[in-house]
XYZ file of C-alpha atoms in Angstrom:
635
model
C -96.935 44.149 247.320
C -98.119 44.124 243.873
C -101.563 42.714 241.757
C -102.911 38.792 242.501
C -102.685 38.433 238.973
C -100.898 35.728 239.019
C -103.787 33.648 240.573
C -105.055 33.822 236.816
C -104.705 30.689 234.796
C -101.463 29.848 233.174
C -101.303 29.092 229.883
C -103.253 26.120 228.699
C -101.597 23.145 228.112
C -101.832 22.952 223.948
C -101.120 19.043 222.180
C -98.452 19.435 219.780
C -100.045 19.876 216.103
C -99.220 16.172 215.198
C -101.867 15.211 218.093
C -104.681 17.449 217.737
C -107.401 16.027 215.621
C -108.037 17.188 212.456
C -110.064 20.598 211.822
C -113.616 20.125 210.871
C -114.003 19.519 207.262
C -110.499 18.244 206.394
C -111.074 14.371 207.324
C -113.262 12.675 204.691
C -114.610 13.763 201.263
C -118.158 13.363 203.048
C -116.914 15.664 206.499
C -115.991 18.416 203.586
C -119.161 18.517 202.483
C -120.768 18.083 205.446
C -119.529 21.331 206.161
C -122.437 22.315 203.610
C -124.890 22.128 206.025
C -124.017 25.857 207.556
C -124.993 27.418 204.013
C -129.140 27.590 205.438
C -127.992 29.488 208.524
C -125.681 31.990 206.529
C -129.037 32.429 204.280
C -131.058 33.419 207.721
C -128.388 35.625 208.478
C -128.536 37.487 205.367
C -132.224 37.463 205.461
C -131.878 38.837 208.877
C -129.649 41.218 207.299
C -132.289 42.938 204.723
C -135.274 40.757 203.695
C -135.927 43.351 200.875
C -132.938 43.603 199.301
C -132.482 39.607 199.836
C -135.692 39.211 197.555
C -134.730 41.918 195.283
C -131.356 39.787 194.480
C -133.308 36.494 194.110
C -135.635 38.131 191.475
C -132.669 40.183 189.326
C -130.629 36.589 189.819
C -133.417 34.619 188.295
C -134.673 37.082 185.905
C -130.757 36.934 184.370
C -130.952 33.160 184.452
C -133.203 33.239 181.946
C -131.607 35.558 179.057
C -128.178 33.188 178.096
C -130.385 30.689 176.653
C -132.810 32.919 175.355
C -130.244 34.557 173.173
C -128.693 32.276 172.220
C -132.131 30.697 170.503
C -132.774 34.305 168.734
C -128.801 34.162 167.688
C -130.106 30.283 166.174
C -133.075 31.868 164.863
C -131.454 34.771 162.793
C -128.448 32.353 161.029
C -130.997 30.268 159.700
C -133.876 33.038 158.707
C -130.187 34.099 157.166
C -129.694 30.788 155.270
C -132.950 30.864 154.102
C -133.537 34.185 152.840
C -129.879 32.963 151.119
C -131.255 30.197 149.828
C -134.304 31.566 148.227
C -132.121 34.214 146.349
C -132.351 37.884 146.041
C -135.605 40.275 145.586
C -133.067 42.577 143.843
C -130.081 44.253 143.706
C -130.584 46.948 145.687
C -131.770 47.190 149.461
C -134.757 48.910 148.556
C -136.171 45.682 146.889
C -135.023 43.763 149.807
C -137.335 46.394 152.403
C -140.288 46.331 149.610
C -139.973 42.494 149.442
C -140.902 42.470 153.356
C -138.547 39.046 153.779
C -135.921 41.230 156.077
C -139.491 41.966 158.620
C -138.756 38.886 160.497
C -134.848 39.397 160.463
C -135.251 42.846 161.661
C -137.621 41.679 164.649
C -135.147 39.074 165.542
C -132.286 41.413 165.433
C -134.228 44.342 167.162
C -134.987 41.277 170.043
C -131.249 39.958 170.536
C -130.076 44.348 170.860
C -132.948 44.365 173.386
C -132.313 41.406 175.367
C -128.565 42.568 175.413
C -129.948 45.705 176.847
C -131.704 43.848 179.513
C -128.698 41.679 180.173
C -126.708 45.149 181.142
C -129.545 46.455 183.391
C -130.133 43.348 184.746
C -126.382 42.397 185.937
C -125.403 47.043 186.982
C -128.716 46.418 189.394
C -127.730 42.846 190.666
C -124.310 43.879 191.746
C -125.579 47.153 193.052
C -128.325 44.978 195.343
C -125.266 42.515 195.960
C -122.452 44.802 197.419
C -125.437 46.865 199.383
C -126.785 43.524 200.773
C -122.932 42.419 201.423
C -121.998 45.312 203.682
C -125.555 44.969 205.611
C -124.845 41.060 205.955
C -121.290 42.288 207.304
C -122.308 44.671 209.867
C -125.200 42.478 211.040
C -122.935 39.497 211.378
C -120.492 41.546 213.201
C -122.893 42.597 215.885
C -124.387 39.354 216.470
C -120.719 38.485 216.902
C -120.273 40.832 219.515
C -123.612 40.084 221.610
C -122.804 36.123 221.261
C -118.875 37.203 222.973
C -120.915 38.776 225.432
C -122.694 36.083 226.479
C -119.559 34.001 227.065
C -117.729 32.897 230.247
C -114.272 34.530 230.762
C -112.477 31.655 230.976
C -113.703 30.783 227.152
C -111.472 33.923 226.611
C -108.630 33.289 228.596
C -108.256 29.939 226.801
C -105.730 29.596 224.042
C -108.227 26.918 222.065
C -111.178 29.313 222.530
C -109.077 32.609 221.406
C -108.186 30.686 218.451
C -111.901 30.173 217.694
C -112.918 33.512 218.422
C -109.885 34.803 215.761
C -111.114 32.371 213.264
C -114.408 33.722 213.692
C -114.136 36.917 213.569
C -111.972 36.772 210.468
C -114.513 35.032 209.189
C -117.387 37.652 209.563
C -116.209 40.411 207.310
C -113.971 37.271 204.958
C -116.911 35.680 203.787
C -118.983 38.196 202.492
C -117.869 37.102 198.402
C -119.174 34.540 199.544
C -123.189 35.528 199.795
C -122.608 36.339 195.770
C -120.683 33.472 195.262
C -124.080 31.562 196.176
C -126.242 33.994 194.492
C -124.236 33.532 191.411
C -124.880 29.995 191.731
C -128.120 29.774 192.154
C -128.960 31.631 188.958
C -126.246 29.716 186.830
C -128.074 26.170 188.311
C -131.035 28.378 186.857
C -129.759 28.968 183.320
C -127.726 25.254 183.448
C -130.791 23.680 183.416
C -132.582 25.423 180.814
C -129.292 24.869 178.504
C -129.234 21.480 179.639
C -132.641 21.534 178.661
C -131.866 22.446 174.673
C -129.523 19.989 174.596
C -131.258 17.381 175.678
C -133.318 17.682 172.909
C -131.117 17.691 170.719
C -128.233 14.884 171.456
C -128.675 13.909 174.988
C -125.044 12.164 174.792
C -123.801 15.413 174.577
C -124.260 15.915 178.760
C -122.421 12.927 179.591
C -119.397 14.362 177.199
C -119.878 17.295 179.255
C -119.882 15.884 182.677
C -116.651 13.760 181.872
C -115.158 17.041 180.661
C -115.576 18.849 184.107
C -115.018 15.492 186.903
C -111.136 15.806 187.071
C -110.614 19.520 187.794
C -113.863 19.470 189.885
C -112.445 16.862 192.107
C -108.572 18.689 192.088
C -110.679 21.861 193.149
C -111.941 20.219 196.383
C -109.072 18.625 197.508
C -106.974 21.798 197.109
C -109.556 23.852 198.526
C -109.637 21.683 201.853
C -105.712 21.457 202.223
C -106.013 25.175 202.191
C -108.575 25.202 204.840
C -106.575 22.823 206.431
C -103.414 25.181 206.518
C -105.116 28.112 207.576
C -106.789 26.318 210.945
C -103.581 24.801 212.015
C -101.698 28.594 211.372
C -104.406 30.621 213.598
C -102.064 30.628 216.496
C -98.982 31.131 214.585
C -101.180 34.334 212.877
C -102.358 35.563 215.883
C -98.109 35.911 217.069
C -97.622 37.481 213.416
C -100.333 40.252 214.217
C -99.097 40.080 217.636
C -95.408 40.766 216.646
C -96.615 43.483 214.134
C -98.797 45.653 216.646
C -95.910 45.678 218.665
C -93.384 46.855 216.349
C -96.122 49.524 215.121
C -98.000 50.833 217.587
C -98.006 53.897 219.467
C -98.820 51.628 223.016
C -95.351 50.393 222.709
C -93.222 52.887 220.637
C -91.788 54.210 223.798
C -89.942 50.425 225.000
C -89.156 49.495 221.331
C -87.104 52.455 220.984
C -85.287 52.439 224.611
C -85.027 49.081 224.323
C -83.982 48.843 220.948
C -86.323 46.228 220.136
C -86.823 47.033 216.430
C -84.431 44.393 214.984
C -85.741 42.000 217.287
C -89.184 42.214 216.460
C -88.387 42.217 212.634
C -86.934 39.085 212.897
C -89.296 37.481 215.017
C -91.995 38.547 212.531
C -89.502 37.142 209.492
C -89.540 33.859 211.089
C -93.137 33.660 211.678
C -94.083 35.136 207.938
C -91.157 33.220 206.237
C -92.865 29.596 207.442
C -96.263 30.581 206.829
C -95.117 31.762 203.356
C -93.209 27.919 202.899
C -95.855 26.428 203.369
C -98.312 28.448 201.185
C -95.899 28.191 198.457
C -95.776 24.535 198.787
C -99.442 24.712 198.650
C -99.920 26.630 195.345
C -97.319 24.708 193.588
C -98.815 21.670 193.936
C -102.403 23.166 192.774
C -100.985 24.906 189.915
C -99.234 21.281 188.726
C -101.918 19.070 189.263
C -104.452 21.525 187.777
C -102.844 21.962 184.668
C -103.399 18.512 183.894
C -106.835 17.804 185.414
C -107.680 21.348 182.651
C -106.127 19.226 179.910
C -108.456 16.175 180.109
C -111.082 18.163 180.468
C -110.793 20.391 177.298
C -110.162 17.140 175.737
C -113.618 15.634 176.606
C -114.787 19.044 175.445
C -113.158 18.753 172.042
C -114.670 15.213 171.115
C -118.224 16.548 172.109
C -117.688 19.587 169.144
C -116.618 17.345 166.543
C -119.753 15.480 167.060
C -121.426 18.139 166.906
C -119.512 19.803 163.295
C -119.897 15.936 161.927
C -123.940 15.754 163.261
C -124.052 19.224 160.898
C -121.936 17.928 157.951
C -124.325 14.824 157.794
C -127.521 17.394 157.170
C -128.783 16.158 160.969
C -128.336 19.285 162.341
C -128.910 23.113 160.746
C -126.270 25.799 160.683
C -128.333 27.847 163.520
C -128.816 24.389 164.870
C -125.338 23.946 164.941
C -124.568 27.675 166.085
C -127.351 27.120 168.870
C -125.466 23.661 169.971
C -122.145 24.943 169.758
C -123.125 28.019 171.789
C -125.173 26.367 174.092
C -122.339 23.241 174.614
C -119.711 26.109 175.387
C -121.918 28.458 177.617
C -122.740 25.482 179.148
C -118.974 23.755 179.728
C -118.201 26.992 180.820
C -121.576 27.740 183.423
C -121.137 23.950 184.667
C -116.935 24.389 184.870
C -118.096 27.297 186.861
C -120.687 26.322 189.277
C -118.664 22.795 189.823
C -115.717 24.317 190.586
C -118.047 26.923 192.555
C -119.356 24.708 194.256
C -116.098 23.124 195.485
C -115.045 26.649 196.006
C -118.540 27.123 198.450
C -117.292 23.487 199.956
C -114.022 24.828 201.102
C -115.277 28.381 201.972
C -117.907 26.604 203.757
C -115.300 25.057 206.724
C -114.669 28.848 207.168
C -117.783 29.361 207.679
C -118.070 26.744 209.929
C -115.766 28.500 211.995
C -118.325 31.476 212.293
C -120.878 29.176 213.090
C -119.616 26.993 215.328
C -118.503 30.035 217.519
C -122.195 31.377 217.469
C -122.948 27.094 219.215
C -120.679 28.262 221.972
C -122.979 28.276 225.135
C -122.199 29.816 228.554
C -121.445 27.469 231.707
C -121.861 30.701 233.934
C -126.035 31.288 233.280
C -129.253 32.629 234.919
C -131.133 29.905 236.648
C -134.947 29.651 235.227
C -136.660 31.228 238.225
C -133.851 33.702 238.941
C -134.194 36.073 242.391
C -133.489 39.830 242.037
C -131.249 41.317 243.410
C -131.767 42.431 247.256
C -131.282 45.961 246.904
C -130.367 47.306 249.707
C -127.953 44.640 250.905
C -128.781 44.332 254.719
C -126.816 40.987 255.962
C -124.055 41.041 253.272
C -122.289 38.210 251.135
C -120.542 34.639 252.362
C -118.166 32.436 250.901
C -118.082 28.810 252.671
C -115.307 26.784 252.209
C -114.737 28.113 249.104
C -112.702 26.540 246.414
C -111.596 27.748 242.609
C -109.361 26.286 239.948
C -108.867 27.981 236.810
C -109.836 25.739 233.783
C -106.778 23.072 232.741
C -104.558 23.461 235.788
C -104.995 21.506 238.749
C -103.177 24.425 241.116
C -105.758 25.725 243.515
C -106.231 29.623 243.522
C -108.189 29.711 246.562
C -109.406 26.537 249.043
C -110.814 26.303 252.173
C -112.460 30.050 251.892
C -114.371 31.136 254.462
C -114.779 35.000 254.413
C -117.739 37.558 255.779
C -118.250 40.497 253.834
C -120.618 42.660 255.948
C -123.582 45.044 254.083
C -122.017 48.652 254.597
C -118.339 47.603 255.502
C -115.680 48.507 253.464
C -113.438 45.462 253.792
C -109.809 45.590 252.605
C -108.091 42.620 250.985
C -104.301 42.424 251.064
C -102.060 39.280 250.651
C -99.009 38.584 248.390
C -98.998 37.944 244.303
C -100.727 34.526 244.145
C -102.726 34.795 247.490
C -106.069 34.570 246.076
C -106.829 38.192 245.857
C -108.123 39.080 242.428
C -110.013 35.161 242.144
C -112.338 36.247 244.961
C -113.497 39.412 243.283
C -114.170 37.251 240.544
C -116.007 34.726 241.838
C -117.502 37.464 243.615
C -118.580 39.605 240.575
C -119.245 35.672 239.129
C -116.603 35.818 236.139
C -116.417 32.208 237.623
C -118.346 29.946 239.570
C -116.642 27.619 242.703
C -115.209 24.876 242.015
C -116.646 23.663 245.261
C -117.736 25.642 248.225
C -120.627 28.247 247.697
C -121.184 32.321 247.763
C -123.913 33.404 249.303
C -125.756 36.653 248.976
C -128.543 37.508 251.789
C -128.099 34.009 252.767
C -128.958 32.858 249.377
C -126.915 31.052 246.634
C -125.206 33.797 244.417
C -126.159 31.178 241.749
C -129.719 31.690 242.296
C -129.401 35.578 241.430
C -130.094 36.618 237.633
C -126.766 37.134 236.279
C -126.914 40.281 234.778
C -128.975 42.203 237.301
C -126.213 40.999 240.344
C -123.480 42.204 237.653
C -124.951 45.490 237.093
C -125.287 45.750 241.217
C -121.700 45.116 241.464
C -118.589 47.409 240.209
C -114.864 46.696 239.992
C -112.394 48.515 238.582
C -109.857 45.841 237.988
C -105.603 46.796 237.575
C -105.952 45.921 233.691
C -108.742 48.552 233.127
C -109.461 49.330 229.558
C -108.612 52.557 227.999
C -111.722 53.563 225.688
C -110.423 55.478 222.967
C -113.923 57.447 223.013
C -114.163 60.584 224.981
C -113.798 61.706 228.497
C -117.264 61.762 229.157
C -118.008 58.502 227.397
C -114.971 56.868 229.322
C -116.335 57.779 232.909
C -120.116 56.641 230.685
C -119.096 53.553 230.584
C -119.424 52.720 234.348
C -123.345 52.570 233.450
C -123.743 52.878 230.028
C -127.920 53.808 230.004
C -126.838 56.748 231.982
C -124.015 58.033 229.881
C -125.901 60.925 228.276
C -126.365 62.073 232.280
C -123.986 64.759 232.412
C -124.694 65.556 236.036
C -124.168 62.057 236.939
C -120.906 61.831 234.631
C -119.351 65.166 236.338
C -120.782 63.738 239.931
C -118.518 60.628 239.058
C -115.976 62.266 237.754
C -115.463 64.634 241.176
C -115.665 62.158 243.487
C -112.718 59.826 241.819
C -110.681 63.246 241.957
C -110.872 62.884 237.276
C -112.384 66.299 237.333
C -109.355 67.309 237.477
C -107.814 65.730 234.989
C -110.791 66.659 232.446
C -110.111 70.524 233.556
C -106.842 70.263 231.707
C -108.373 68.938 228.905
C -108.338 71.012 225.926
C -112.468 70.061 225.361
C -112.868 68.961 228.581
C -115.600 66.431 228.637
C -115.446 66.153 224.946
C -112.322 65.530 224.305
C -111.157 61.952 223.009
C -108.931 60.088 224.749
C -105.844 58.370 223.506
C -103.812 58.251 220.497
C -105.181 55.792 218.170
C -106.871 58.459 216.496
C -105.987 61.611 215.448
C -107.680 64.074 217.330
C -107.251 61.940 220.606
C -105.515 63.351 223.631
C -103.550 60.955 225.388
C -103.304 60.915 229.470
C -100.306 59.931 232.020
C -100.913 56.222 233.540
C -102.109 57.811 237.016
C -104.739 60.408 234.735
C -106.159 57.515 233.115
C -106.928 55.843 236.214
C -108.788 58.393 237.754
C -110.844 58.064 234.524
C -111.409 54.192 235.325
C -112.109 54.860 239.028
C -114.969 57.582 237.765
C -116.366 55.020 236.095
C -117.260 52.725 238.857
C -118.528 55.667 240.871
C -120.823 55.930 238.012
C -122.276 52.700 238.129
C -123.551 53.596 241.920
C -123.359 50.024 242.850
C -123.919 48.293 245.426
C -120.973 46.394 245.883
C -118.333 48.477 244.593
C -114.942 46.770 244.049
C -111.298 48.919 243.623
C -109.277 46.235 242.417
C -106.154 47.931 242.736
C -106.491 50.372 239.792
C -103.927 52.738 241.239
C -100.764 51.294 240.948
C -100.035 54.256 238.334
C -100.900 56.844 241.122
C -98.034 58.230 243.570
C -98.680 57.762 247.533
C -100.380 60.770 248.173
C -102.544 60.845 245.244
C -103.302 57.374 245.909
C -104.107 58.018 249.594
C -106.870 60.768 248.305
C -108.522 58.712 246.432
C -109.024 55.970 248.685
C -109.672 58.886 251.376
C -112.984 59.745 249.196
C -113.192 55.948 248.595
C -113.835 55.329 252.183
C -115.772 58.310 252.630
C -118.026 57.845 249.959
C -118.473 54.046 250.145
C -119.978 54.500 253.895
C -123.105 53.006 253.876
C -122.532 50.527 251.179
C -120.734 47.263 250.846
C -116.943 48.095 249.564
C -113.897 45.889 249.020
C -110.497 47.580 248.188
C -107.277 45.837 247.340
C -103.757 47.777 247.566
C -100.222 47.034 247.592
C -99.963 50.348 250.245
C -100.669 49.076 253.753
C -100.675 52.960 254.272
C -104.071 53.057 252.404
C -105.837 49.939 253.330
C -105.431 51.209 256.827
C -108.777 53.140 256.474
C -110.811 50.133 255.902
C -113.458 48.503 258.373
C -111.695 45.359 258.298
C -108.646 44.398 256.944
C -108.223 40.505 255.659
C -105.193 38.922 254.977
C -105.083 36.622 252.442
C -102.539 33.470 251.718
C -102.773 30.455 249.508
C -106.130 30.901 249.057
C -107.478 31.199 252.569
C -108.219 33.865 255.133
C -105.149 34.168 257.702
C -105.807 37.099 259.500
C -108.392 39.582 260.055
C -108.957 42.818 261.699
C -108.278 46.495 261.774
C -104.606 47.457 261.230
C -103.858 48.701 264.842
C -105.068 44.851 265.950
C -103.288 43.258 263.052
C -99.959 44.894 264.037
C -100.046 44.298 267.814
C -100.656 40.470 266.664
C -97.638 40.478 265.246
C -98.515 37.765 262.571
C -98.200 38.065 258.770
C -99.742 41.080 258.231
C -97.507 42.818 260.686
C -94.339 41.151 259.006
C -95.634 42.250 255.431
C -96.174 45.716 256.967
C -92.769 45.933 259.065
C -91.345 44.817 255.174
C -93.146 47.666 253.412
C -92.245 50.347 256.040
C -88.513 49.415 255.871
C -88.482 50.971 252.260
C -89.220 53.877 253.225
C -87.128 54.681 256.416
C-alpha cells in the first residue's frame, strides 16, 4: 500500500473567467478609487517600518516643496532689476563704474540667492532619495515578514485552495512590487505642496489661467485611469495562468527535476508549454499597450493645446504693458512648472489609483482570518496524557467537494499506545492525523482530548505537543543541524538535544558522512549545499520529530524512500522509544506496523478492524487479505 494522500481535496471547482465577478477595482470609476482607501494602512506600514526615517522624508519632501516657486520669484526678480538697471542707462563704460555705482548690489544678492537655492535644491533631492531607497528596503522587509506571520496564522485549506493560492501569489508579488510606490506618494505629497504655492502666484495674477490649466490636463488624466485599471484588470485574471508560467519554468530549470527532464526528454515539451502560456499573455499585453499608446497620443494633443491658448494670453497680457517682462518670465515659468507638476501628480495620482488595486491585493490578504482558532478561555494542554484522545462519529469533507474523507469515525487512541494505522489510498488515513494535529476541524462528529473537546485546547500549545512527520516533508535547504532544529525550533541551538535526535532516527549516520557534519548545508539550491539520497533525507525529517519530544508523536509514513530493512530499524527504535507516550505510525509495510500496540484498519473513512497483527490475521478479514496481497510479492 502506498500514502492516503488522495483523501486530500481535489482540485477546486474554478467558474470559467467569463463568470467570475470582476476583480476589485475594475467595476466602476468610483470602485477604482475606492481602492484609495488602502493608501492610510500602507502609510502605518511604512511607519511601522522606520518612524525616523518616515519623518526625515516628510521634512526633506516639504522642505523641497518649497524651493520651485521660490526660484522662480528670484529668477522674476533679477529680469526686471535687469530691465531696470537697462532702463536707467549706464554708470559708465567700464565695469568698474558699474561696482562703484553700487546698482549691481542688489543683482549680485539676487544672483548669489538663486546659485544658493540651486545648491539647496541638490542637497535637498541626493538626501531625499538616499532616506527614500533606505526607507523602501525597510518597508520591504517589514512587509515581507508580516506577510509571513499573517500565512502562519492561516488554515491549510486557505492554502490548498486554488482561489486562495491565487491571493496569496498576488500578494506576495505585491510586497516587494510596490515599494516605487511609497515614493511615488512621497513625491506627491510634496508636488501637492509646491502646486499650491504656484497655484498660489497665479492666482494673483490671472486666476483664469487655472481653469486653462485644468482643461489642459482632464483628457489624458482620465485616459490614464482607465488604462491603468484594464491593466490591473489583466494582471488579476492572468495570476493563475502566471503561476503555470513560473510553474513550467522551475521545472524546465531546476535542479529538483533535471534528472526526469533529461530521461524523459521533457525539454521540448516544457518549452512549448511555456511558449503557449507566454505567447497569450504577451497578446494580450500587446493589445493592451496599443490601445494606450493610440488613445494617448490624442488625449496629449488636446491638452498641449489648452496649454498653448493659456501662453498666448499670457505673451498678449505682456504686450499690452499689464504684465512685466519678469512678470511674464515668473508666469510663464510658473504656468509650465505648474502644467507640468499638475500633468504629473494627475496622472500620478491615476497611476497611485491603479497601483492602489495591487495594493489591495496585499491588503486584502492581511483581512484573511482563520476558521481554525483558540477559543477565549483556552485549556492547556494535559501534559502527561493519562486517558488518551477520542474521535466520535467523526466526519470530514475537504472544502468544495461533497466526497466524504472519513464518516462515521469512532476510534480510541490510548495515552502510551503506539497505535498503527493502515488502510488503502483513500481510506482516511492521512485526514485523521490532520484533524488530529487540527489542520482541520470535523465537519461533524468531535475529537476529544482527556475527555475534553480538542476545540477547547489553545491551538498552538496542542500543536507544539503534537509531532508528525508527514510523506511530503520539506527539505530545508539550511544545515544538518538546523534541519533536525526545526522539529522545535527554540531548542535548535541545543546541540545535545539535536545529536540526541539525530541518533535515535538512525540520521547520525547520515551526518557522519557529511563532509561538515552538523554544519554542513543541505541540498543543492545553493552552492555550497550537499545534497542527500531520498532515504538520507528522511532520516533527517524523522530526527526532527524526535526533536520536538512530543507528546503525541505522529510518523506519517515518511519512509517510503527507505529500503525494508532500513525501514524496519527505524520503526524498531520508533517503537522502542515511543513506549510510554502516545504514538501513531502509518506504513505501507505490514512487516513494520506489526510492532505496534494496536493495529487499525481503516476503509472509507471508518474503523473496520482492530487488533494486533497475530489477531487480525487469524480473523481472516481485510487486513489479512491486504496482508496475504503484500506477502505474495515477495514469495
Amino acid at each position: 500500500m502506498t500514502s492516503a494522500h488522495a483523501s486530500s481535496p481535489a482540485p477546486d471547482a474554478r467558474p470559467p473567467a467569463a463568470d467570475r465577478p470582476p476583480p476589485p477595482g475594475t467595476q466602476t470609476w468610483r470602485a477604482r478609487l475606492g481602492a484609495l482607501r488602502r493608501i492610510p494602512a500602507l502609510f502605518r506600514l511604512v511607519w511601522e517600518a522606520s518612524p525616523s526615517l518616515t519623518l526625515g522624508s516628510m521634512i526633506l519632501r516639504l522642505s523641497r516643496a518649497l524651493l520651485p516657486v521660490a526660484a522662480l520669484y528670484v529668477g522674476k526678480l533679477i529680469i526686471d532689476e535687469v530691465v531696470l538697471q537697462t532702463r536707467a542707462g549706464a554708470p559708465g563704460p567700464a565695469l568698474s563704474d558699474w561696482l562703484a555705482s553700487g546698482r549691481l548690489a542688489r543683482l549680485g544678492l539676487l544672483v548669489a540667492a538663486e546659485f544658493g537655492l540651486a545648491i539647496v535644491a541638490d542637497a535637498l533631492a541626493r538626501a531625499s532619495n538616499l532616506v527614500d531607497s533606505l526607507l523602501a528596503e525597510l518597508y520591504s522587509n517589514h512587509a515581507s515578514i508580516r506577510l509571513m506571520r499573517h500565512a502562519a496564522t492561516l488554515d491549510l485549506a486557505q492554502f490548498e485552495n486554488t482561489d486562495q493560492q491565487d491571493r496569496l501569489e498576488r500578494a506576495r508579488r505585491q510586497v516587494t512590487g510596490r515599494t516605487t510606490l511609497l515614493t511615488q506618494l512621497f513625491g506627491q505629497a510634496q508636488d501637492l505642496v509646491t502646486v499650491a504655492s504656484l497655484a498660489a502666484g497665479l492666482m494673483a495674477y490671472e486666476p483664469l489661467l487655472i481653469l486653462m490649466l485644468l482643461a489642459a490636463l482632464a483628457p489624458a488624466l482620465i485616459g490614464e485611469i482607465h488604462f491603468n485599471a484594464q491593466g490591473y484588470r489583466l494582471n488579476y485574471f492572468r495570476t493563475p495562468e502566471r503561476r503555470k508560467l513560473d510553474y513550467v519554468r522551475y521545472l524546465g530549470s531546476s535542479v529538483e527535476t533535471v534528472k526526469e527532464v533529461k530521461l524523459f526528454g521533457l525539454n521540448d515539451f516544457l518549452v512549448e508549454r511555456f511558449r503557449r502560456y507566454a505567447d497569450a499573455m504577451y497578446r494580450d499585453n500587446r493589445r493592451l499597450a496599443v490601445r494606450r499608446a493610440a488613445w494617448g497620443g490624442g488625449l496629449a494633443a488636446l491638452g498641449a493645446l489648452a496649454y498653448y491658448v493659456a501662453y498666448a494670453v499670457i505673451a498678449l497680457r505682456t504686450v499690452q504693458g499689464q504684465f512685466s517682462l519678469g512678470d511674464l518670465t515668473f508666469l510663464a515659468g510658473s504656468f509650465l512648472r505648474l502644467r507640468t507638476l499638475l500633468e504629473g501628480l494627475l496622472l500620478g495620482f491615476s497611476q497611485i489609483a491603479g497601483q492602489a488595486l495591487y495594493l489591495d491585493d496585499l491588503f486584502s490578504f492581511f483581512d484573511i482570518r482563520p476558521d481554525i482558532l483558540s477559543p477565549a478561555h483556552a485549556l492547556p494542554f494535559p501534559s502527561p496524557i493519562r486517558r488518551g484522545v477520542t474521535f466520535e462519529n467523526v466526519g470530514f469533507r475537504y472544502p468544495d467537494t461533497d466526497r466524504w474523507a472519513v464518516r462515521g469515525l469512532n476510534l480510541n487512541l490510548k495515552a502510551g499506545e503506539v497505535l498503527a494505522l493502515v488502510g488503502e489510498n483513500g481510506a482516511g488515513k492521512t485526514t485523521i492525523v490532520k484533524l488530529l494535529a487540527r489542520l482541520y476541524d470535523p465537519t461533524e462528529g468531535r475529537i476529544l482530548l482527556e475527555g475534553r473537546d480538542l476545540r477547547d485546547y489553545d491551538l498552538a500549545e496542542l500543536r507544539s505537543h503534537v509531532g508528525v512527520i508527514f510523506q511530503d516533508f520539506v527539505r530545508f535547504h539550511f544545515t544538518a543541524g538546523e534541519n533536525i532544529g526545526m522539529g522545535r525550533i527554540a531548542e535548535a541551538q541545543d546541540q545535545i538535544r539535536v545529536r540526541d535526535a539525530a541518533e535515535r532516527s538512525l540520521a547520525d549516520q547520515v551526518v557522519a558522512r557529511l563532509p561538515q557534519g552538523y554544519d554542513q548545508p543541505l541540498g543543492k539550491r545553493f552552492s555550497d549545499g550537499y545534497d542527500l539520497s531520498g532515504g538520507e533525507w528522511q532520516k533527517i525529517a524523522i530526527a526532527r520529530a524526535y526533536m520536538r519530544d512530543a507528546d503525541i508523536l505522529i510518523l506519517d509514513e515518511p519512509t517510503a524512500a527507505l529500503d525494508a530493512r532500513a525501514e524496519f530499524e527505524v520503526f524498531q527504535r520508533f517503537g522502542d522509544l515511543s513506549r510510554g507516550r502516545t504514538a501513531v505510525l502509518i506504513s505501507h509495510r505490514f512487516s513494520t506496523v506489526r510492532m505496534a500496540d494496536r493495529i487499525v484498519v481503516v476503509e472509507g473513512g471508518r474503523v473496520v478492524e482492530e487488533g494486533s497483527h497475530d489477531d487480525l490475521v487469524r480473523a481472516q478479514g481485510r487486513y489479512a487479505e491486504l496482508f496475504e496481497l503484500q506477502a505474495a510479492g515477495y514469495r
